[in-house]
């Protein structure tokens, strides 16, 4: 059921926007998300270096920040698409929610790999 | 992209200066150091001995590390001030002249030579109980310090081996303690070194006019002969430097060699360098190490105690740290002056 809805949304979306419009929106969103992400992630890395003994807590925070950046990226993409075609009726945000869930699951998996495998290997 | 830029231009204009300022705070280093609590590392995860493989070790022996940030950024420095557990101060002494990379080099040299000392002391002690154990070692004089006025500063690396120098009357001087008496007549002498890649090189070092010294610190180390040692041991690469794990490394290696399990199911940690005669030496960052031990809920924490009258004795510092942070030191903080003291304490436990 969910897959069917998703496929319908993708179809609707593809009919509405050209790949050039989409890539332009993605590029803009990626650029501005990166501008936000760079100082944010450097700051978190420095927080971790000073308070290393709360490493697990920071790892959870990093995952939450990655969720937030993922959200910002999709919000900016949506904004760019809306600015390109204000009259569009396609529910792009619903489509993006599916994408965000998949990407967030990926972040959680990466976080668990760090917590369970990489960090114990490095902290010797 | 154009649409986004156009739409958000007022916000971008308003935030550009705070944004750049934040970058400055994130990247600008200051001449301080910050010590913060770190963690404990089981020695077994770094060093393993091919012996007594079936022996069941019920407890753990861990060295304690702290995080030492040399020349932190403004942001790190500000962050460190939010917790009583952290300690920040101006970099002083010889370290003030070293780059962060050089401080790391010294730290890893310390770590490497400390493991060798731990192996020597543990194997020698275990030999008393088991004659099959063989320990053989050799001497190596290495570069341990460099003054800013040292000639060819960048060519000579920390850890390079000093071989000999051509002293007065063209005499070959291979004893580093005899450099002074054999370099009286001139200001420049040719020193021979071997680098980490095994290449021999020489440099003519000139004495500094003000101090009348060459500006190089050489230190004698005893290194394990890995060909003849029995049983063999393996050392894993580690991200943690410094010599402060020496005592605990010695205890863990000894425990791998003997039949008895000296851990008695306890979570044992501690700090202190180990000397070749089995005595322990002082370490830095006591306060942060005590906090680390406390946060990790260790059962026993060994700490060097060499003088009741020296204010900065590690044990006395540890007691002050406990008082400052409201930690009860009873029952787990154990002062020791030697490896034997630590063994005796563990032997006395039920």
XYZ file of C-alpha atoms in Angstrom:
474
model
C 0.000 0.000 0.000
C 2.736 2.416 1.002
C 4.834 1.430 -2.015
C 1.854 1.987 -4.300
C 1.259 5.463 -2.885
C 4.949 6.220 -3.179
C 5.072 5.124 -6.813
C 2.038 7.265 -7.602
C 3.670 10.269 -5.976
C 6.912 9.704 -7.923
C 4.924 9.454 -11.137
C 3.043 12.671 -10.364
C 6.269 14.378 -9.411
C 8.052 13.299 -12.599
C 5.178 14.624 -14.696
C 5.363 17.983 -12.952
C 9.114 18.621 -12.761
C 11.867 18.095 -15.307
C 15.124 16.435 -14.220
C 16.904 19.772 -14.821
C 14.573 21.557 -12.396
C 14.979 18.800 -9.855
C 18.779 18.694 -10.068
C 18.925 22.491 -9.780
C 16.760 22.346 -6.644
C 18.849 19.529 -5.156
C 22.082 21.372 -5.925
C 20.868 24.574 -4.256
C 19.568 22.693 -1.225
C 22.792 20.709 -0.964
C 24.884 23.898 -1.172
C 23.000 25.681 1.584
C 22.722 22.568 3.763
C 26.496 22.127 3.459
C 27.029 25.740 4.522
C 24.975 25.036 7.639
C 26.475 21.565 8.207
C 30.201 22.405 8.058
C 30.465 24.679 11.132
C 27.835 22.640 12.953
C 29.713 19.356 12.519
C 33.102 20.943 13.295
C 31.605 22.404 16.478
C 30.206 18.990 17.468
C 33.580 17.351 16.758
C 35.212 19.877 19.088
C 32.557 19.304 21.753
C 33.263 15.571 21.498
C 37.016 16.170 21.831
C 36.541 18.139 25.065
C 33.831 15.909 26.569
C 34.930 12.550 25.214
C 33.662 10.756 28.325
C 30.080 11.388 27.162
C 30.827 9.885 23.769
C 27.651 7.777 23.548
C 25.526 10.827 24.299
C 27.328 12.819 21.585
C 26.853 10.004 19.114
C 23.105 10.176 19.716
C 23.284 13.959 19.310
C 25.203 13.598 16.022
C 22.531 11.237 14.701
C 19.824 13.749 15.695
C 21.800 16.548 14.003
C 22.063 14.399 10.857
C 18.251 13.947 10.979
C 17.944 17.722 11.269
C 20.305 18.352 8.339
C 18.376 15.796 6.324
C 15.181 17.686 7.155
C 16.745 21.042 6.238
C 18.011 19.630 2.943
C 14.552 18.392 1.991
C 12.862 21.581 3.206
C 15.223 23.652 1.057
C 14.683 21.368 -1.941
C 10.936 21.740 -1.465
C 11.306 25.506 -1.196
C 13.379 25.634 -4.404
C 10.793 23.535 -6.254
C 7.934 25.685 -4.956
C 9.777 28.832 -6.002
C 10.245 27.349 -9.466
C 6.590 26.363 -9.819
C 4.378 28.074 -7.235
C 1.253 26.819 -8.969
C 2.200 23.120 -8.613
C -0.332 20.935 -6.779
C 1.925 17.905 -6.265
C 2.375 16.954 -2.595
C 6.188 16.956 -2.810
C 6.625 17.000 0.971
C 4.851 13.662 1.325
C 7.248 12.181 -1.200
C 10.185 13.660 0.692
C 8.972 12.173 3.981
C 9.505 8.699 2.555
C 12.988 9.662 1.380
C 13.864 11.154 4.752
C 12.789 8.027 6.599
C 15.046 5.876 4.407
C 18.006 8.273 4.813
C 17.437 8.523 8.588
C 17.464 4.730 8.893
C 20.806 4.803 7.058
C 22.152 7.360 9.602
C 21.014 5.157 12.499
C 22.781 2.147 10.964
C 25.987 4.171 10.489
C 25.685 5.384 14.112
C 25.310 1.835 15.391
C 28.355 0.717 13.369
C 30.350 3.513 15.032
C 29.032 2.721 18.507
C 29.424 -1.034 18.369
C 32.402 -1.588 16.068
C 34.504 1.443 15.138
C 34.658 3.340 18.455
C 35.702 0.251 20.508
C 38.406 -0.339 17.881
C 39.688 3.240 17.985
C 39.609 3.736 21.740
C 42.623 1.555 22.440
C 19.889 27.448 -6.614
C 19.296 30.955 -7.940
C 15.772 30.951 -6.531
C 16.978 29.942 -3.087
C 19.756 32.532 -3.089
C 17.333 35.257 -4.144
C 14.746 34.186 -1.574
C 17.155 33.930 1.356
C 19.451 36.856 0.415
C 18.383 39.125 3.335
C 19.057 36.286 5.818
C 22.396 35.460 4.157
C 23.458 39.135 4.363
C 22.486 39.343 8.024
C 24.279 36.147 9.009
C 27.490 36.351 6.993
C 29.533 38.227 9.634
C 28.413 36.044 12.603
C 29.040 33.027 10.375
C 32.622 34.059 9.598
C 33.197 34.971 13.255
C 32.011 31.511 14.284
C 34.528 29.993 11.850
C 37.275 32.098 13.424
C 36.291 30.810 16.880
C 36.267 27.254 15.542
C 39.710 27.415 13.961
C 41.840 29.944 15.832
C 44.278 28.075 18.133
C 45.462 29.533 21.430
C 48.655 28.774 23.372
C 46.937 26.776 26.103
C 46.436 23.118 26.845
C 43.237 21.511 28.044
C 43.132 18.252 29.996
C 39.792 16.480 30.182
C 38.757 13.058 31.519
C 39.073 10.248 28.985
C 38.510 6.564 29.574
C 40.114 3.281 30.520
C 41.586 0.783 28.069
C 42.051 -2.885 28.857
C 45.745 -3.643 28.421
C 44.791 -7.015 26.941
C 43.351 -5.216 23.911
C 46.763 -3.681 23.176
C 49.261 -6.290 24.364
C 48.870 -10.049 24.208
C 51.348 -12.746 25.245
C 51.449 -16.113 23.464
C 51.361 -18.051 26.705
C 48.855 -19.503 29.166
C 46.181 -19.185 26.476
C 43.759 -21.397 28.434
C 44.081 -19.348 31.597
C 40.853 -17.714 32.640
C 41.309 -14.091 33.690
C 38.265 -13.142 35.732
C 38.879 -9.415 36.135
C 40.349 -6.663 33.992
C 43.487 -4.571 34.127
C 43.190 -1.240 32.370
C 45.343 1.789 31.822
C 43.707 5.189 32.159
C 43.902 7.876 29.533
C 42.860 11.477 29.541
C 42.276 13.767 26.593
C 45.009 16.356 26.356
C 44.371 19.053 23.783
C 47.426 21.126 22.969
C 46.684 24.551 21.527
C 42.900 24.168 21.543
C 40.729 26.390 19.386
C 38.875 29.238 21.056
C 35.716 27.154 20.892
C 37.335 24.141 22.624
C 38.819 26.440 25.242
C 35.416 28.017 25.963
C 33.762 24.592 26.096
C 36.326 23.331 28.587
C 35.379 26.064 31.050
C 31.852 24.671 31.441
C 32.964 21.702 33.525
C 34.925 21.412 36.769
C 36.322 18.153 35.450
C 38.447 19.978 32.875
C 41.701 21.790 33.436
C 43.113 24.462 31.144
C 46.368 26.332 31.456
C 49.049 28.082 29.412
C 51.539 25.779 27.676
C 54.809 26.182 29.530
C 58.324 24.751 29.440
C 59.848 22.981 26.449
C 56.417 21.945 25.129
C 55.693 25.611 24.379
C 58.283 25.445 21.588
C 57.032 22.194 20.093
C 54.367 21.885 17.440
C 51.353 19.648 18.123
C 52.854 17.084 15.736
C 56.121 17.053 17.692
C 54.246 16.666 20.992
C 52.460 13.664 19.455
C 55.805 12.217 18.312
C 57.190 12.498 21.859
C 54.003 10.998 23.256
C 54.200 7.938 20.990
C 57.932 7.548 21.671
C 57.105 7.574 25.395
C 54.383 5.004 24.846
C 56.625 2.696 22.801
C 59.501 2.781 25.283
C 57.070 2.424 28.194
C 55.690 -0.824 26.751
C 59.272 -2.112 26.419
C 59.969 -1.220 30.052
C 56.723 -2.919 31.125
C 57.660 -6.103 29.237
C 61.152 -6.150 30.748
C 59.931 -5.653 34.333
C 57.026 -8.111 34.031
C 59.091 -10.845 32.376
C 61.923 -10.465 34.902
C 59.454 -10.754 37.770
C 57.705 -13.741 36.224
C 61.108 -15.395 35.687
C 61.319 -15.801 39.480
C 58.375 -18.208 39.245
C 58.992 -19.742 35.845
C 62.509 -20.404 34.563
C 61.223 -21.029 31.010
C 60.624 -17.324 30.556
C 63.421 -15.589 28.679
C 63.888 -11.844 28.530
C 66.710 -10.205 26.667
C 67.110 -6.529 25.913
C 69.528 -4.044 24.429
C 70.391 -0.401 24.990
C 69.496 2.363 22.599
C 70.154 6.072 23.031
C 67.459 8.118 21.335
C 66.664 11.760 20.685
C 64.131 12.771 23.311
C 64.252 16.568 23.211
C 65.215 19.366 20.869
C 65.858 23.015 21.710
C 64.853 25.694 19.229
C 68.527 26.529 18.673
C 69.478 22.983 17.671
C 71.292 22.982 14.324
C 69.448 20.985 11.644
C 66.351 20.993 13.839
C 64.090 19.639 11.109
C 66.505 16.900 9.993
C 66.785 15.275 13.416
C 63.578 13.530 14.481
C 62.409 12.497 17.940
C 63.227 8.808 18.377
C 66.239 8.855 16.043
C 69.067 6.734 17.474
C 72.272 8.456 18.519
C 75.196 6.360 17.281
C 78.327 8.373 18.050
C 80.063 11.685 17.514
C 83.544 12.670 16.528
C 84.818 14.440 19.621
C 88.017 16.244 20.568
C 91.212 14.739 19.124
C 88.998 12.870 16.588
C 87.877 10.513 19.300
C 84.749 8.467 18.592
C 82.299 9.040 21.476
C 79.444 6.531 21.559
C 78.587 6.981 25.235
C 76.063 9.815 25.430
C 77.082 10.628 29.002
C 80.592 11.456 27.751
C 79.531 14.023 25.157
C 80.207 16.988 27.458
C 83.758 16.072 28.478
C 84.705 15.185 24.887
C 83.388 18.337 23.218
C 85.359 21.040 25.000
C 87.774 22.360 22.364
C 85.494 23.435 19.525
C 81.970 24.713 19.010
C 80.918 22.283 16.242
C 81.065 18.495 16.158
C 79.823 15.820 13.783
C 77.030 13.656 15.244
C 75.911 10.372 13.696
C 72.296 9.190 13.971
C 70.101 6.424 12.625
C 66.537 7.321 11.660
C 63.396 5.182 11.984
C 63.954 3.790 8.487
C 67.375 2.459 9.514
C 69.374 4.995 7.499
C 72.510 6.413 9.105
C 73.117 10.128 8.701
C 75.414 12.721 10.187
C 75.002 16.412 10.988
C 77.487 18.945 12.256
C 75.900 20.402 15.372
C 77.025 23.741 16.712
C 76.805 24.794 20.344
C 74.518 27.684 21.158
C 76.573 30.751 22.151
C 74.344 31.647 25.060
C 73.885 28.240 26.682
C 77.026 26.512 25.319
C 74.835 23.472 24.595
C 74.049 21.600 21.383
C 70.315 21.740 22.147
C 69.637 18.042 21.916
C 68.410 15.755 24.703
C 69.448 12.119 24.471
C 67.954 9.406 26.642
C 69.012 5.813 27.227
C 66.312 3.217 26.688
C 66.286 -0.549 27.119
C 64.426 -2.234 24.311
C 63.241 -5.821 24.191
C 65.081 -8.192 21.891
C 62.061 -9.638 20.114
C 64.045 -12.463 18.512
C 65.098 -14.131 21.735
C 62.238 -13.304 24.093
C 60.038 -16.202 25.283
C 57.069 -16.242 25.227
C 56.553 -13.863 22.309
C 54.193 -10.960 22.732
C 52.162 -8.888 20.288
C 51.468 -5.210 20.529
C 48.525 -3.698 18.660
C 48.681 -0.180 17.298
C 47.027 2.308 19.602
C 45.725 5.858 19.360
C 46.734 6.591 22.934
C 50.235 7.897 23.625
C 52.309 8.663 26.694
C 54.122 6.578 29.303
C 51.523 6.732 32.090
C 50.140 3.265 31.411
C 53.485 1.632 32.303
C 52.537 0.250 35.724
C 49.242 -1.224 34.553
C 50.834 -2.665 31.421
C 53.413 -4.353 33.649
C 50.686 -5.821 35.869
C 48.676 -7.080 32.888
C 51.688 -8.657 31.157
C 52.755 -10.276 34.425
C 49.243 -11.666 34.845
C 49.447 -13.211 31.372
C 52.705 -14.954 32.296
C 51.926 -16.445 35.704
C 49.552 -19.276 36.616
C 47.648 -17.332 39.269
C 45.008 -14.776 38.268
C 46.048 -11.658 40.165
C 42.903 -9.727 39.147
C 40.622 -11.788 41.425
C 37.617 -10.717 39.372
C 38.204 -7.019 39.983
C 38.117 -4.081 37.614
C 41.642 -2.813 38.142
C 42.900 0.461 36.706
C 45.551 2.970 37.573
C 48.308 5.172 36.338
C 52.053 5.628 36.744
C 55.131 5.166 34.615
C 57.288 2.114 35.159
C 61.051 2.269 35.561
C 63.401 -0.574 34.673
C 63.978 -1.352 38.362
C 60.237 -1.795 38.932
C 59.683 1.508 40.667
C 56.867 3.732 39.477
C 57.129 7.341 38.355
C 54.927 10.405 38.440
C 52.439 11.263 35.742
C 50.454 14.356 34.774
C 46.713 14.999 34.664
C 46.025 13.306 38.015
C 42.732 15.103 38.613
C 41.300 14.065 35.234
C 42.493 10.491 35.715
C 40.813 10.245 39.109
C 37.570 11.527 37.589
C 37.937 9.041 34.717
C 38.387 6.197 37.209
C 35.402 7.392 39.218
C 33.180 7.671 36.127
C 34.237 4.171 35.064
C 33.501 2.722 38.528
C 36.793 0.868 38.946
C 37.360 -1.402 41.959
C 41.047 -0.589 42.405
C 43.002 2.409 41.172
C 46.787 2.409 41.620
C 48.495 5.768 41.824
C 52.169 6.686 42.430
C 52.974 7.732 45.981
C 56.638 8.570 46.351
C 56.793 11.359 48.912
C 54.626 12.464 51.798
C 56.152 15.925 51.767
C 56.126 16.739 48.044
C 52.996 18.849 47.377
C 52.627 17.590 43.823
C 52.990 13.928 44.704
C 50.413 12.080 42.559
C 48.649 10.431 45.520
C 48.377 13.690 47.445
C 47.079 15.384 44.278
C 44.573 12.535 43.874
C 43.305 13.007 47.439
C 42.870 16.730 46.778
C 41.008 15.937 43.537
C 38.712 13.540 45.421
C 37.965 16.202 48.006
C 37.329 18.848 45.335
C 34.840 16.683 43.447
C 33.232 15.018 46.457
C 34.601 11.568 45.639
C 35.239 9.134 48.495
C 38.706 7.600 47.931
C 38.258 4.898 50.553
C 38.796 1.347 49.420
C 39.681 1.886 45.778
C 42.455 4.511 45.608
C 45.677 2.624 46.287
C 49.028 4.431 46.622
C 52.027 2.484 45.318
C 55.729 3.183 44.928
C 56.591 0.137 42.871
C 55.245 -2.723 40.803
C 55.893 -4.974 43.801
C 53.636 -2.766 45.969
C 50.800 -3.284 43.494
C 51.372 -7.042 43.440
C 51.463 -7.158 47.255
C 48.211 -5.201 47.469
C 46.436 -7.549 45.056
C 47.888 -10.601 46.815
C 46.474 -9.322 50.100
C 42.934 -9.110 48.757
C 40.424 -11.839 49.510
